[in-house]
PDB file of C-alpha atoms and ligand atoms in Angstrom:
ATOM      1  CA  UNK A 444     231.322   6.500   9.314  1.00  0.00           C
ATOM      2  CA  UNK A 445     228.691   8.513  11.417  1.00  0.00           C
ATOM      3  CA  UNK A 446     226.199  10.517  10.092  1.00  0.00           C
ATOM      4  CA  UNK A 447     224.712  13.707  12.205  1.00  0.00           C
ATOM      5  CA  UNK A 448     221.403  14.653  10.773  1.00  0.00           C
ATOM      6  CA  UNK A 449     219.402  17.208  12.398  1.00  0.00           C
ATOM      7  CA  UNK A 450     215.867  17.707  12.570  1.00  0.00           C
ATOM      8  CA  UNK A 451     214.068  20.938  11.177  1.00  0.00           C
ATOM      9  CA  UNK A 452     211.219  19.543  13.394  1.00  0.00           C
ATOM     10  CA  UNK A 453     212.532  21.653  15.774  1.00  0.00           C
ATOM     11  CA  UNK A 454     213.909  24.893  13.980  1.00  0.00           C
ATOM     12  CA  UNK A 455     212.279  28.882  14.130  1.00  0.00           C
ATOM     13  CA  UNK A 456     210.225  28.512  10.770  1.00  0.00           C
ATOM     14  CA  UNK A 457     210.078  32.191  10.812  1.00  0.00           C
ATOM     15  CA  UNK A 458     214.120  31.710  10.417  1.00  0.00           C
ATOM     16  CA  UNK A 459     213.884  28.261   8.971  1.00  0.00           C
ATOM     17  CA  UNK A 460     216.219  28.988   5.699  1.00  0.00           C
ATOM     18  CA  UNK A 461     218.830  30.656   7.802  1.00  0.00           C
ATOM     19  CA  UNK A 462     219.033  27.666  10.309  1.00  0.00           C
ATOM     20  CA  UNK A 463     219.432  25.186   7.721  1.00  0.00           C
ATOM     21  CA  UNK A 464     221.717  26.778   5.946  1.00  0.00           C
ATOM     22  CA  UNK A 465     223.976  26.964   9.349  1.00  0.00           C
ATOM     23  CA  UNK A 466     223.650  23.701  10.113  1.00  0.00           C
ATOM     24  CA  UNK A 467     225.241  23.022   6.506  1.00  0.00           C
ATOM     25  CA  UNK A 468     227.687  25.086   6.998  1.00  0.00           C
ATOM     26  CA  UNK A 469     228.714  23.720  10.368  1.00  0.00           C
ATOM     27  CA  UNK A 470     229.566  20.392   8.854  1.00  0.00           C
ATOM     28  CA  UNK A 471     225.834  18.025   9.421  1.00  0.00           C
ATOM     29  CA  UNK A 472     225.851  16.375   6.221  1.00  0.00           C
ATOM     30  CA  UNK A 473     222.258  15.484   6.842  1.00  0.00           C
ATOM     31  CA  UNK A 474     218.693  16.979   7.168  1.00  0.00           C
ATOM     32  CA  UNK A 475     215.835  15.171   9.068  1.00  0.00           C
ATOM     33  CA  UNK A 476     212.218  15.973   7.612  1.00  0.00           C
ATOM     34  CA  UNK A 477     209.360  14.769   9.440  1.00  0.00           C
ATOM     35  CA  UNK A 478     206.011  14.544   8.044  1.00  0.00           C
ATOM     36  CA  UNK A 479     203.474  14.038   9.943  1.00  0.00           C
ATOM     37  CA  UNK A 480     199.622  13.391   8.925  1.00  0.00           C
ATOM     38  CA  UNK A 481     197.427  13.594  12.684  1.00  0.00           C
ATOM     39  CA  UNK A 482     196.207  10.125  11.939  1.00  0.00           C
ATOM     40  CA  UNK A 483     199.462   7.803  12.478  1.00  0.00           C
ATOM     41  CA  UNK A 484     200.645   9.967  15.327  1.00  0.00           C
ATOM     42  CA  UNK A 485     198.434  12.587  16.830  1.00  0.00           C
ATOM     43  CA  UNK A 486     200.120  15.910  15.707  1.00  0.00           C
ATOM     44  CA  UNK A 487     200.708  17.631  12.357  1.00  0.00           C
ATOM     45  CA  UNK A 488     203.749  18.829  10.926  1.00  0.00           C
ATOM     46  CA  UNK A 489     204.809  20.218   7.361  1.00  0.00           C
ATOM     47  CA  UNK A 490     204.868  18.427   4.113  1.00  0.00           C
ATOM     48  CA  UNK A 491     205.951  18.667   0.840  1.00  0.00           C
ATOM     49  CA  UNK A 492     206.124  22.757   0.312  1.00  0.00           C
ATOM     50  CA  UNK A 493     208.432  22.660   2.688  1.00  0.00           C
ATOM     51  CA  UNK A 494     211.103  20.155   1.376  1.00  0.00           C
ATOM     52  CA  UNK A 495     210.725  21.689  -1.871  1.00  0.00           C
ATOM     53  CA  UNK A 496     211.475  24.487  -0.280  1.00  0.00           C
ATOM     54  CA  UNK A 497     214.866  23.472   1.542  1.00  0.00           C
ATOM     55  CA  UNK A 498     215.616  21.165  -1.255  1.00  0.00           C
ATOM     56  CA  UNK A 499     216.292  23.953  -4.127  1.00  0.00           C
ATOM     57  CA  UNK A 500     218.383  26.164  -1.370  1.00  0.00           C
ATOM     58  CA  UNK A 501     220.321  23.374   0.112  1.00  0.00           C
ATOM     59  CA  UNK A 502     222.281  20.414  -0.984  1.00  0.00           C
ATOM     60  CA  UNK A 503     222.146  18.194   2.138  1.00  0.00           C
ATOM     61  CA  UNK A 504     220.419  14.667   1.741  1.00  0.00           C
ATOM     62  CA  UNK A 505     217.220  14.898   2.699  1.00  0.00           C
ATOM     63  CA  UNK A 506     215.933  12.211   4.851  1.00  0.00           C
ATOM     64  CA  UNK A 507     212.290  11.940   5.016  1.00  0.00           C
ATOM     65  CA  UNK A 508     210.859  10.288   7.994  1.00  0.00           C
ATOM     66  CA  UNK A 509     207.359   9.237   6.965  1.00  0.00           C
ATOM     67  CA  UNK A 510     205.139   9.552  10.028  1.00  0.00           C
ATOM     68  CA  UNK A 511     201.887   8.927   8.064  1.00  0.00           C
ATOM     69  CA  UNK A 512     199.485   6.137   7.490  1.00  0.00           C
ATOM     70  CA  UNK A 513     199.495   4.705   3.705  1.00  0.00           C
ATOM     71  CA  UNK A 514     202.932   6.178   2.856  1.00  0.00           C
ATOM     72  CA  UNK A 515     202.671   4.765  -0.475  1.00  0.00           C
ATOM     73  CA  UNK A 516     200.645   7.423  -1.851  1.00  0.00           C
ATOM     74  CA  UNK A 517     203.423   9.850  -1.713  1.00  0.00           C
ATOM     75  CA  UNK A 518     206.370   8.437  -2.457  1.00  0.00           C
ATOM     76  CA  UNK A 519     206.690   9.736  -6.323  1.00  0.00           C
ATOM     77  CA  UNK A 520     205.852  13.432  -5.357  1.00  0.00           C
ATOM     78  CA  UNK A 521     208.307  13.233  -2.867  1.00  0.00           C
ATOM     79  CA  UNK A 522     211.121  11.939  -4.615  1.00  0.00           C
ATOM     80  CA  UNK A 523     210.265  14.371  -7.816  1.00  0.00           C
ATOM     81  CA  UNK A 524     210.302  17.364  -5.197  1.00  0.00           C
ATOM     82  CA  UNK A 525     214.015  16.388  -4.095  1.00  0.00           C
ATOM     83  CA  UNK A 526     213.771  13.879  -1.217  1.00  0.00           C
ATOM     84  CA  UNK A 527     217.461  11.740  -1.172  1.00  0.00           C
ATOM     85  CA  UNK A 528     215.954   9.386   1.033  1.00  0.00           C
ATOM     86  CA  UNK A 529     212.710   7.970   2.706  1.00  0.00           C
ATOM     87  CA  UNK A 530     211.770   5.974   5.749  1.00  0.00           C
ATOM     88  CA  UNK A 531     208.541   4.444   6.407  1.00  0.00           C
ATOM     89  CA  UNK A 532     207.156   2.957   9.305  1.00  0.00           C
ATOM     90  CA  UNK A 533     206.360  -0.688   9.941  1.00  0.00           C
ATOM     91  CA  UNK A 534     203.592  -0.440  11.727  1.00  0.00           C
ATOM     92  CA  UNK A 535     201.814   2.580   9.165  1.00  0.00           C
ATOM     93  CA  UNK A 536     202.104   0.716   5.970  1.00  0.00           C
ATOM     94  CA  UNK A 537     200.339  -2.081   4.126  1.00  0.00           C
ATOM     95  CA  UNK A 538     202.125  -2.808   1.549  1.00  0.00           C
ATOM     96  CA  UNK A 539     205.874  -2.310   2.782  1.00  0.00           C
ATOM     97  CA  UNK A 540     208.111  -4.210   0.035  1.00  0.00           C
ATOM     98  CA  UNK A 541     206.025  -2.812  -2.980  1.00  0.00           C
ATOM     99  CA  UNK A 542     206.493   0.776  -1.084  1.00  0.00           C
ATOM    100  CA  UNK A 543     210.203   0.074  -0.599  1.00  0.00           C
ATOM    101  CA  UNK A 544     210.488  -0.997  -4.279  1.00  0.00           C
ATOM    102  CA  UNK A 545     208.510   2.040  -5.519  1.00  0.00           C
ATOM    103  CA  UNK A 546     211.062   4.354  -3.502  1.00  0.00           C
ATOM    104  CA  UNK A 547     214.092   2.421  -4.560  1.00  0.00           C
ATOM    105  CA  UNK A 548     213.163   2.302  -8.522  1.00  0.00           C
ATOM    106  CA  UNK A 549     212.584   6.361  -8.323  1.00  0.00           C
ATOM    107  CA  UNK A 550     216.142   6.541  -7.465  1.00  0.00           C
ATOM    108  CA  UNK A 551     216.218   7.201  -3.735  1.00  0.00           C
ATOM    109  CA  UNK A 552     217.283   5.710  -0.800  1.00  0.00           C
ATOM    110  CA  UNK A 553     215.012   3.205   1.694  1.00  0.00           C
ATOM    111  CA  UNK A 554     214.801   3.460   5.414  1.00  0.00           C
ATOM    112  CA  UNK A 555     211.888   1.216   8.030  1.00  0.00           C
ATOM    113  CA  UNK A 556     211.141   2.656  10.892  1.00  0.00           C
ATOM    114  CA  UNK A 557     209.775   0.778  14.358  1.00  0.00           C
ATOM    115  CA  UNK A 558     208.628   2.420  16.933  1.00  0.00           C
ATOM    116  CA  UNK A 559     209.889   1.968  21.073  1.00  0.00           C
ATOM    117  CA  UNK A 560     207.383  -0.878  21.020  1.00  0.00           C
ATOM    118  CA  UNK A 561     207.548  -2.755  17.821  1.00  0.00           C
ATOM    119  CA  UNK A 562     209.859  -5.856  18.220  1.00  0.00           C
ATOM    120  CA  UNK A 563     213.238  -5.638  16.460  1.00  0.00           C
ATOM    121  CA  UNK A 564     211.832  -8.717  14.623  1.00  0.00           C
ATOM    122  CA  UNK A 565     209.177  -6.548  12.514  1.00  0.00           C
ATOM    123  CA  UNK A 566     211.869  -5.335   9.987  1.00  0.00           C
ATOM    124  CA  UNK A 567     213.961  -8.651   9.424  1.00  0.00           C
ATOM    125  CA  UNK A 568     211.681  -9.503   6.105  1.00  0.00           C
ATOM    126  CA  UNK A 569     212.567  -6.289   4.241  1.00  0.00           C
ATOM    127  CA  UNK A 570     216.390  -6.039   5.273  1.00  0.00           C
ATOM    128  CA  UNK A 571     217.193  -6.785   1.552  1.00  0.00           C
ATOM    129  CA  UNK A 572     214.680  -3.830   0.383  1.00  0.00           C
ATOM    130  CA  UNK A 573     216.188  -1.309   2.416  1.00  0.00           C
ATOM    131  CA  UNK A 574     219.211   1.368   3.408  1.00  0.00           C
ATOM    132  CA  UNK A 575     218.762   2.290   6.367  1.00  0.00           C
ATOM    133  CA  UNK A 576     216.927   1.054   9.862  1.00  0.00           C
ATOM    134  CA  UNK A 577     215.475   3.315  11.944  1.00  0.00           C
ATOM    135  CA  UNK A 578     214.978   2.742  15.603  1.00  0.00           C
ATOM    136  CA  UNK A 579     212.605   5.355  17.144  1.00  0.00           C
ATOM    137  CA  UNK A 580     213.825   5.938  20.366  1.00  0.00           C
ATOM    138  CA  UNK A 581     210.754   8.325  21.600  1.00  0.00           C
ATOM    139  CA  UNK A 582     206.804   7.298  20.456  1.00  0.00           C
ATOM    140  CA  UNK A 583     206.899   9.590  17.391  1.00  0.00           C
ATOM    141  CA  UNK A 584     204.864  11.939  17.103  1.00  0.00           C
ATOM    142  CA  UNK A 585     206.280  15.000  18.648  1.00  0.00           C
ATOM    143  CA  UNK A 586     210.159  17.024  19.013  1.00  0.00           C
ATOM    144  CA  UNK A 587     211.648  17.431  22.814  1.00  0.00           C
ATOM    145  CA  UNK A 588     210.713  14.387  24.547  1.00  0.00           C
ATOM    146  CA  UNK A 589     212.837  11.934  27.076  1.00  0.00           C
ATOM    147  CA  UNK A 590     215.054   9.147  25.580  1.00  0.00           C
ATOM    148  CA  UNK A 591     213.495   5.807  26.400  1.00  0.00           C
ATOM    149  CA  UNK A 592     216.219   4.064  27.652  1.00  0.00           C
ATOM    150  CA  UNK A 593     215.174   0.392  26.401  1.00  0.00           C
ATOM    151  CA  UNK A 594     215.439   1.067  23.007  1.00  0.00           C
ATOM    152  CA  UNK A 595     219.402   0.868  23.756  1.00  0.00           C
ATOM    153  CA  UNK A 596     219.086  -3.022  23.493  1.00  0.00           C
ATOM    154  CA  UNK A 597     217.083  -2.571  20.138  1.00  0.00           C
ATOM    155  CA  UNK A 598     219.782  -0.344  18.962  1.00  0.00           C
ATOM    156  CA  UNK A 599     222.527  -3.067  19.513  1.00  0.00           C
ATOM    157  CA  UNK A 600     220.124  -5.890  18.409  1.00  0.00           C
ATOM    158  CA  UNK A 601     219.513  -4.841  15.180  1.00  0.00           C
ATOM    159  CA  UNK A 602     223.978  -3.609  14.781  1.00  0.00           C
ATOM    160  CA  UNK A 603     223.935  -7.286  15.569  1.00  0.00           C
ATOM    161  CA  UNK A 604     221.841  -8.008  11.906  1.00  0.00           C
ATOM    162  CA  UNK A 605     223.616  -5.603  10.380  1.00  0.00           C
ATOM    163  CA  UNK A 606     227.153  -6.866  11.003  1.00  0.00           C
ATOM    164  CA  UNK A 607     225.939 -10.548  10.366  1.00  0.00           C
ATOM    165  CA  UNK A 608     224.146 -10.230   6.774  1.00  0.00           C
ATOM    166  CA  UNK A 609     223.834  -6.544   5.699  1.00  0.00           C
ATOM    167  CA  UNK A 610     227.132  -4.375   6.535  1.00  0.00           C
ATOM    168  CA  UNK A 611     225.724  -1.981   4.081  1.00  0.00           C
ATOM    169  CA  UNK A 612     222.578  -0.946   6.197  1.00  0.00           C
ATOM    170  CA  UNK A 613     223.056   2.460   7.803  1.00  0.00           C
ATOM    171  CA  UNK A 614     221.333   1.980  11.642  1.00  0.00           C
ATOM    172  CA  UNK A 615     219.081   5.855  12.861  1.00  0.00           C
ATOM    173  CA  UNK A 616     218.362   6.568  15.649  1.00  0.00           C
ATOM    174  CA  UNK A 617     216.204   9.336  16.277  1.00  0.00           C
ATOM    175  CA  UNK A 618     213.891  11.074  19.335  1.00  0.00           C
ATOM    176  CA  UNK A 619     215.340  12.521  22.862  1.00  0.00           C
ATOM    177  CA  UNK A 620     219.041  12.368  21.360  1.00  0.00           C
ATOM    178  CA  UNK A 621     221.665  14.715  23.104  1.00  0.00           C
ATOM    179  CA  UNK A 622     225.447  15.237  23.609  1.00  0.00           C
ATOM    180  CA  UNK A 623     224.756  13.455  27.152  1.00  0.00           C
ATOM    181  CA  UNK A 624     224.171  10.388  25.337  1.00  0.00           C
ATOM    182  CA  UNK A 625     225.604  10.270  21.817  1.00  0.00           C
ATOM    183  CA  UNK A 626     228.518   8.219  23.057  1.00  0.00           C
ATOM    184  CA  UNK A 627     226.310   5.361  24.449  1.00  0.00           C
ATOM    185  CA  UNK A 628     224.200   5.343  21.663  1.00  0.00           C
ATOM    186  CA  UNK A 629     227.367   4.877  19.108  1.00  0.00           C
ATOM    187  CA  UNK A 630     228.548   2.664  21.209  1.00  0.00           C
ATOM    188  CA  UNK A 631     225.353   0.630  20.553  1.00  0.00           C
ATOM    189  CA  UNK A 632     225.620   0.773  16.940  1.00  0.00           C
ATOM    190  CA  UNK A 633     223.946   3.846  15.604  1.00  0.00           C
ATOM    191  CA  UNK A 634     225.506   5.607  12.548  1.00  0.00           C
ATOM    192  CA  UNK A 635     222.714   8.282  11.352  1.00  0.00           C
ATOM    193  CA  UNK A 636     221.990  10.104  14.533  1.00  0.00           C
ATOM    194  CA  UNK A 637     218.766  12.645  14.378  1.00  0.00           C
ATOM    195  CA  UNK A 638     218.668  15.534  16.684  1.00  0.00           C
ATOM    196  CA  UNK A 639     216.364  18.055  16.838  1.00  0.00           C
ATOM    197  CA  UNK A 640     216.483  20.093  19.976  1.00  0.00           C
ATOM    198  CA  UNK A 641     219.772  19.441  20.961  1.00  0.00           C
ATOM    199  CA  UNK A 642     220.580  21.205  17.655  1.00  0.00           C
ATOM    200  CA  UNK A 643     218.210  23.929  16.892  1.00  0.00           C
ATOM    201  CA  UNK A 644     217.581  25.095  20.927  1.00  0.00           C
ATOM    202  CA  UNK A 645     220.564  27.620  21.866  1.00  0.00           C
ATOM    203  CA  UNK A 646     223.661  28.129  19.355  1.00  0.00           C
ATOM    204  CA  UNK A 647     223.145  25.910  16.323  1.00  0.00           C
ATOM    205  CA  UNK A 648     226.350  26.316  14.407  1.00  0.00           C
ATOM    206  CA  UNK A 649     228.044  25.190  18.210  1.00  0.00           C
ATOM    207  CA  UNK A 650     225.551  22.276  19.004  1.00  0.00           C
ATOM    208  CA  UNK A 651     226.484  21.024  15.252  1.00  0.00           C
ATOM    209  CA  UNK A 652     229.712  21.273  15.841  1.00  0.00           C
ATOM    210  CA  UNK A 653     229.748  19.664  19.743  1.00  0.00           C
ATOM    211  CA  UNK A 654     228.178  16.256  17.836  1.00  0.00           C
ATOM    212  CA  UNK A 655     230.714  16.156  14.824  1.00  0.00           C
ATOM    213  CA  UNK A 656     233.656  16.465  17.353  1.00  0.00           C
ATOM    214  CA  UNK A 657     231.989  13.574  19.305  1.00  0.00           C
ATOM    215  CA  UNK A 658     231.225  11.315  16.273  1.00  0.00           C
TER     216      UNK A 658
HETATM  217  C1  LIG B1291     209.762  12.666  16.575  1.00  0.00           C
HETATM  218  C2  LIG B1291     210.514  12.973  15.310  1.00  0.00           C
HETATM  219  C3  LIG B1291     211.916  13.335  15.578  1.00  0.00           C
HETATM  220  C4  LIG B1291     212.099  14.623  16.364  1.00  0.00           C
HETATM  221  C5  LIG B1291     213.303  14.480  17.214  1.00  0.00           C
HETATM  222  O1  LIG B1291     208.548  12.107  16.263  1.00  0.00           O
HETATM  223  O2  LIG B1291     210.523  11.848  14.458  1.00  0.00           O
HETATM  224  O3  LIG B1291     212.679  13.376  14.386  1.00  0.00           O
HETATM  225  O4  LIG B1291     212.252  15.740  15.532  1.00  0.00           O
HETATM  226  O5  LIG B1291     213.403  15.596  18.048  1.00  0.00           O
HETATM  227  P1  LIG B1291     214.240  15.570  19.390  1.00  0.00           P
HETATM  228  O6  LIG B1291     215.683  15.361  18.994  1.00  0.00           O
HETATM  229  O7  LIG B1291     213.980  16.920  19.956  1.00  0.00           O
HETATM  230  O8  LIG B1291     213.733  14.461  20.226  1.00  0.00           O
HETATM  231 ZN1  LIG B1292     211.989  11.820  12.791  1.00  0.00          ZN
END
């Protein structure tokens, strides 16, 4: 099973209610939030307001991709304010199984994160502690950039774990995703697949529905 979830990264804010609730309705069973603190990567994005926001409106799972240093400190106010699920990123955390464990005994779902140039290696100790992989596929950091074609092999490296020892971990993939390469990037053994502008730029209920047809 595949699992489109689209990024609000790169929705209207002025319209932002109205956009998610189309991309519900279209189908994405998914929604991508993407905090962002200035200090991991350079830019700032929205925080916890904002998925409170969404969250009492909407009743997608909300994936929070944790692009901040010292995750830990937020992990109970985001899972109180509605957050289904949260990844956190290798290289931003110092105390990644106690953070996993914190997320996982508040009820929600875990995701790690690596970014294009953090070895596939770097998440093979806390495969037990979590749901979901995520393989960054831009530097993270900022919506509308180029797919960097080299994560492919990372993408089918770590399918390869996940079919030997843990068939339960879902595989993201997430940064420069479009319909001209969704297929390869299946292919390779991605199942959550994050999409900001390919969803939100132009028709949004059509772009939603171009990916589920593909998936
Ligand atoms: C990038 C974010 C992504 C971003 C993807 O740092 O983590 O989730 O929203 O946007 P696109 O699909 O436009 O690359
Ligand atoms: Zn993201």
């Amino acid at each position: 099973m595949n699992y489109l979830c689209p990024s609000i990264l790169a929705a209207d804010f002025w319209e932002l209610g109205r956009q998610v609730e189309i991309v519900e309705r279209a189908g994405a069973p998914y929604l991508h939030i993407d905090v962002m603190d200035g200090i991991f990567v350079p830019s700032i994005s929205f925080g916890m307001p904002v998925l409170a926001s969404v969250r009492k409106r909407s009743g997608l799972f909300m994936d929070v991709h944790m692009m901040v240093a010292d995750p830990e400190r937020y992990i109970e106010e985001l899972i109180h304010l509605g957050a289904d699920g949260i990844t956190i990123h290798v290289e931003a955390c110092e105390r990644i199984p106690e953070t996993l464990t914190k997320i996982r005994e508040l009820g929600a779902k875990t995701g790690i994160a690596i970014n294009p140039e953090t070895p596939v290696s770097a998440v093979l100790p806390y495969m037990e502690l979590v749901d979901m992989v995520l393989v960054m596929t831009v530097r993270p950091g900022f919506g509308g950039q180029k797919y960097i074609i080299e994560c492919a092999d990372k993408i089918k490296e770590v399918r390869r774990i996940i079919d030997q020892s843990y068939p339960d971990v879902k595989l993201e993939i997430d940064g420069g995703v479009t319909l001209d390469n969704l297929e390869m990037n299946l292919a390779a053994g991605a199942n959550v697949i994050v999409t900001g502008s390919a969803v939100f730029q132009g028709d949004i209920e059509a772009n939603v529905g171009e990916f589920l047809k593909r998936m």
